[in-house]
mmCIF file of C-alpha atoms in Angstrom:
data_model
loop_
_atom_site.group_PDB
_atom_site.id
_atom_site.type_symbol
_atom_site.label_atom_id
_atom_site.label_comp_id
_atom_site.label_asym_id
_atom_site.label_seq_id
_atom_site.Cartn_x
_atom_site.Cartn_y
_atom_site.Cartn_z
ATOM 1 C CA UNK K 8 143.192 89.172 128.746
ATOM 2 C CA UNK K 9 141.423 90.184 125.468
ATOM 3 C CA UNK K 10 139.479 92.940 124.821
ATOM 4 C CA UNK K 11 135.604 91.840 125.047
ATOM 5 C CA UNK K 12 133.878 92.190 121.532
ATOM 6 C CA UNK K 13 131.671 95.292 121.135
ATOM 7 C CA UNK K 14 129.467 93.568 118.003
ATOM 8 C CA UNK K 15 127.988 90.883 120.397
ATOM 9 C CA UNK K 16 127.994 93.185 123.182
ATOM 10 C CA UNK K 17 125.754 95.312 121.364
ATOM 11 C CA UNK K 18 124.162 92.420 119.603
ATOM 12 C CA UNK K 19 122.762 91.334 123.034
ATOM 13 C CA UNK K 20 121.690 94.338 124.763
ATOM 14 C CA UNK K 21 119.577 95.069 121.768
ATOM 15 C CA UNK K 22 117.699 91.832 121.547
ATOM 16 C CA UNK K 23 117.414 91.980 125.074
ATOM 17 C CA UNK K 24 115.768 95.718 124.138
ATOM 18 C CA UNK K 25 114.064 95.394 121.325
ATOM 19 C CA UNK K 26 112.986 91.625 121.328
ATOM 20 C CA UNK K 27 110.552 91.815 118.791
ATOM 21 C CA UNK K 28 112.920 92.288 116.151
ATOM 22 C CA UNK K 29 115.830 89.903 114.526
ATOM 23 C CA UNK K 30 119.296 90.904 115.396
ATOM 24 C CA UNK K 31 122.506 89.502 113.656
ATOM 25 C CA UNK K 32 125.524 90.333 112.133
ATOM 26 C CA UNK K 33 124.978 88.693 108.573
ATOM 27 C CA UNK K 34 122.031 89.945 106.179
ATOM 28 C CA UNK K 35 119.674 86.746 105.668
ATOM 29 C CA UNK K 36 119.198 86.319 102.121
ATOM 30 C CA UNK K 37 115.267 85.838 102.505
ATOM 31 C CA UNK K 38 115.053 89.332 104.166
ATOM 32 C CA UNK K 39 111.519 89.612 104.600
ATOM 33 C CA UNK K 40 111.106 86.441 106.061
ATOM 34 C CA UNK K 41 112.970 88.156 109.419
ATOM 35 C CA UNK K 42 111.678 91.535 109.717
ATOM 36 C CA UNK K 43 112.220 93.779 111.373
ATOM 37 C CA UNK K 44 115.399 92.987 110.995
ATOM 38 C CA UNK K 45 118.629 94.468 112.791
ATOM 39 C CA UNK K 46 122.341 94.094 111.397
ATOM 40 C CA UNK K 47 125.516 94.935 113.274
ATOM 41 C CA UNK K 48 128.654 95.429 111.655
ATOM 42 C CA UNK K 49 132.137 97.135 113.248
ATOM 43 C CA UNK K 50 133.917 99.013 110.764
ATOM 44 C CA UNK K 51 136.943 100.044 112.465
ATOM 45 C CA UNK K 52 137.982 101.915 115.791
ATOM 46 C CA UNK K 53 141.295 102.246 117.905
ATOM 47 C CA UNK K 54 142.506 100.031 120.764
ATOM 48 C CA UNK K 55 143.802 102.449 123.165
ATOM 49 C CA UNK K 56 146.782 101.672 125.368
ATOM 50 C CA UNK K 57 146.292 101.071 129.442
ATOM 51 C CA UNK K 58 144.240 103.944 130.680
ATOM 52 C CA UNK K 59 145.824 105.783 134.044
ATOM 53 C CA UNK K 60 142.753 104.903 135.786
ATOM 54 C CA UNK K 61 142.728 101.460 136.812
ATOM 55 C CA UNK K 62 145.265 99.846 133.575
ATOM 56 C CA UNK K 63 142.497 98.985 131.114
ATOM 57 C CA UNK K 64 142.669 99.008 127.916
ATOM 58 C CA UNK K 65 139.823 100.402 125.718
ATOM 59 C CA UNK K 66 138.410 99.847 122.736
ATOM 60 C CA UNK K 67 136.171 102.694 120.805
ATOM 61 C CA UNK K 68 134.665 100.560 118.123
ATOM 62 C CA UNK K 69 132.663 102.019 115.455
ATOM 63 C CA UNK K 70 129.826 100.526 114.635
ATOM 64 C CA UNK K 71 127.059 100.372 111.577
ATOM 65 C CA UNK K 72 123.898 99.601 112.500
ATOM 66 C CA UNK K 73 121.844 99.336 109.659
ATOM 67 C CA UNK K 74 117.477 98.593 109.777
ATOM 68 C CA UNK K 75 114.780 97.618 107.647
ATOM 69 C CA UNK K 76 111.400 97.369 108.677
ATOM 70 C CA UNK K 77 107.715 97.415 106.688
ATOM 71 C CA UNK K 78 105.511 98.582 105.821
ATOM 72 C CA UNK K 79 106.772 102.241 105.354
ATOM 73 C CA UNK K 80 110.443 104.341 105.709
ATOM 74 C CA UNK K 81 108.572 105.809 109.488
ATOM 75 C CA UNK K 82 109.048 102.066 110.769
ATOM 76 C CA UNK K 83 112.807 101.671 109.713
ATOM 77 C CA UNK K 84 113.022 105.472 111.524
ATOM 78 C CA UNK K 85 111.003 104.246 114.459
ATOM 79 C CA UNK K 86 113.251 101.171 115.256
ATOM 80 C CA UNK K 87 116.320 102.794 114.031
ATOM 81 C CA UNK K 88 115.691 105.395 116.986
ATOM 82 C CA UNK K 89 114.879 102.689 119.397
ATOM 83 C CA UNK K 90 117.765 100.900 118.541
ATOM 84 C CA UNK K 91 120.000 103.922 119.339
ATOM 85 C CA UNK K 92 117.712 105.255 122.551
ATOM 86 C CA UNK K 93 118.825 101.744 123.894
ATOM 87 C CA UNK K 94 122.035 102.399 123.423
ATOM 88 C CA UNK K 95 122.508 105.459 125.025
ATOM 89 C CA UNK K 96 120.364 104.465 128.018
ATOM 90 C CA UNK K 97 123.356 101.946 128.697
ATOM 91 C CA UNK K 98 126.007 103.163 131.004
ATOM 92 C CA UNK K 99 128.743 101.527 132.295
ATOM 93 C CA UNK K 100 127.130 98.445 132.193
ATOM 94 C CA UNK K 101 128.782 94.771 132.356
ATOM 95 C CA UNK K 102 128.313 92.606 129.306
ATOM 96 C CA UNK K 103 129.696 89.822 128.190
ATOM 97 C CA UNK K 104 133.525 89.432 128.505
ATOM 98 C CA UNK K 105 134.062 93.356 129.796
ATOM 99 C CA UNK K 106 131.890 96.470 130.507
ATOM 100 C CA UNK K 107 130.185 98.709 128.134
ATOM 101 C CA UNK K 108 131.240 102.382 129.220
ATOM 102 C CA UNK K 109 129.122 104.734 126.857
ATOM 103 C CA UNK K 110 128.149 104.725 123.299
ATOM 104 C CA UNK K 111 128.361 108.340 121.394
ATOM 105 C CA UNK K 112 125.867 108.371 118.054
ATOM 106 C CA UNK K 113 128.269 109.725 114.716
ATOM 107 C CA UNK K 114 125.664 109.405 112.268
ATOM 108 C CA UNK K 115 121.887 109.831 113.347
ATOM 109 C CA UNK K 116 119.427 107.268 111.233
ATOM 110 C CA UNK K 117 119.725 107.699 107.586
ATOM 111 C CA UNK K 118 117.439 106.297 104.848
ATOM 112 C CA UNK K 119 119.201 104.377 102.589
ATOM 113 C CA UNK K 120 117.433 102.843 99.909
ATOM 114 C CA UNK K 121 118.162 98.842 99.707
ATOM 115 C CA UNK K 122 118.071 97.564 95.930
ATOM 116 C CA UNK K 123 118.108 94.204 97.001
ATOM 117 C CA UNK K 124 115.042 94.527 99.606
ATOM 118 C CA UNK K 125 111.393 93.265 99.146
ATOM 119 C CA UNK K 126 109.123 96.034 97.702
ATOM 120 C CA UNK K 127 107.467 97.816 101.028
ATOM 121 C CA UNK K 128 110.852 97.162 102.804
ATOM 122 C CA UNK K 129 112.636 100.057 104.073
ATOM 123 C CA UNK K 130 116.512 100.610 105.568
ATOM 124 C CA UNK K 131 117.823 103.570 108.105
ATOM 125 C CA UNK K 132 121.807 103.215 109.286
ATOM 126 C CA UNK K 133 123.329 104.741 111.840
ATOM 127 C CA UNK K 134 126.578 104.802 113.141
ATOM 128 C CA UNK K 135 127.995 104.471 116.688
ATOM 129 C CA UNK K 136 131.276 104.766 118.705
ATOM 130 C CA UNK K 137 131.150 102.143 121.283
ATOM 131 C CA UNK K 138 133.570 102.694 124.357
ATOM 132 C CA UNK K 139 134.086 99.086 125.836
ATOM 133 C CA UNK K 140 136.831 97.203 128.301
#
């Protein structure tokens, strides 16, 4: 049985969160067009072997969530938080394909300045560890 995928897990329990804002896992090229905009992106993580509880195996995926929002850098902070509050609130919860056990932050929201953004457009990232089966 494969492992479920942690990008659309996460993907769906944040626009189920936060559904104000866009949430995808490729950049649209007219960026302000879809703000506030949220992008996931996994970036590596071990598969762990059967676990003694129960057989499962595990997957702690790391994650980059990156966020831009208008009209000032407070709004890409704001959301960036909300983003990861939502997150954390989930424990052991099914989604789709497995269960989400816990996510752990690694990086708390960073500014980041975007070159490529819209004037008035501002990015955070964060990083997470993701503990799915």
């Amino acid at each position: 049985m494969p492992l479920p995928d942690p990008v659309t897990a996460v993907v769906d329990i944040i626009r189920t969160a936060i559904p104000e804002a866009v949430v995808g896992t490729l950049v649209p090229d007219q960026l302000a067009e879809h703000l506030p905009y949220i992008h996931i992106s996994q970036t590596g993580g071990p598969i762990t072997s059967a676990s003694a509880r129960g057989g499962l195996h595990r997957e702690a995926a790391r994650l980059v969530i990156s966020v831009w929002a208008a009209p000032d850098p407070a709004a890409a902070r704001g959301l960036a938080r909300r983003v990861l509050a939502a997150l954390l609130a989930v424990r052991a919860q099914r989604v789709s394909g497995g269960v989400l056990v816990r996510t752990h932050v690694e990086a708390a929201p960073a500014f980041l300045p975007d070159d490529h953004a819209p004037a008035g457009v501002f990015r955070y990232v964060a990083t997470v560890t993701t503990h799915i089966h």
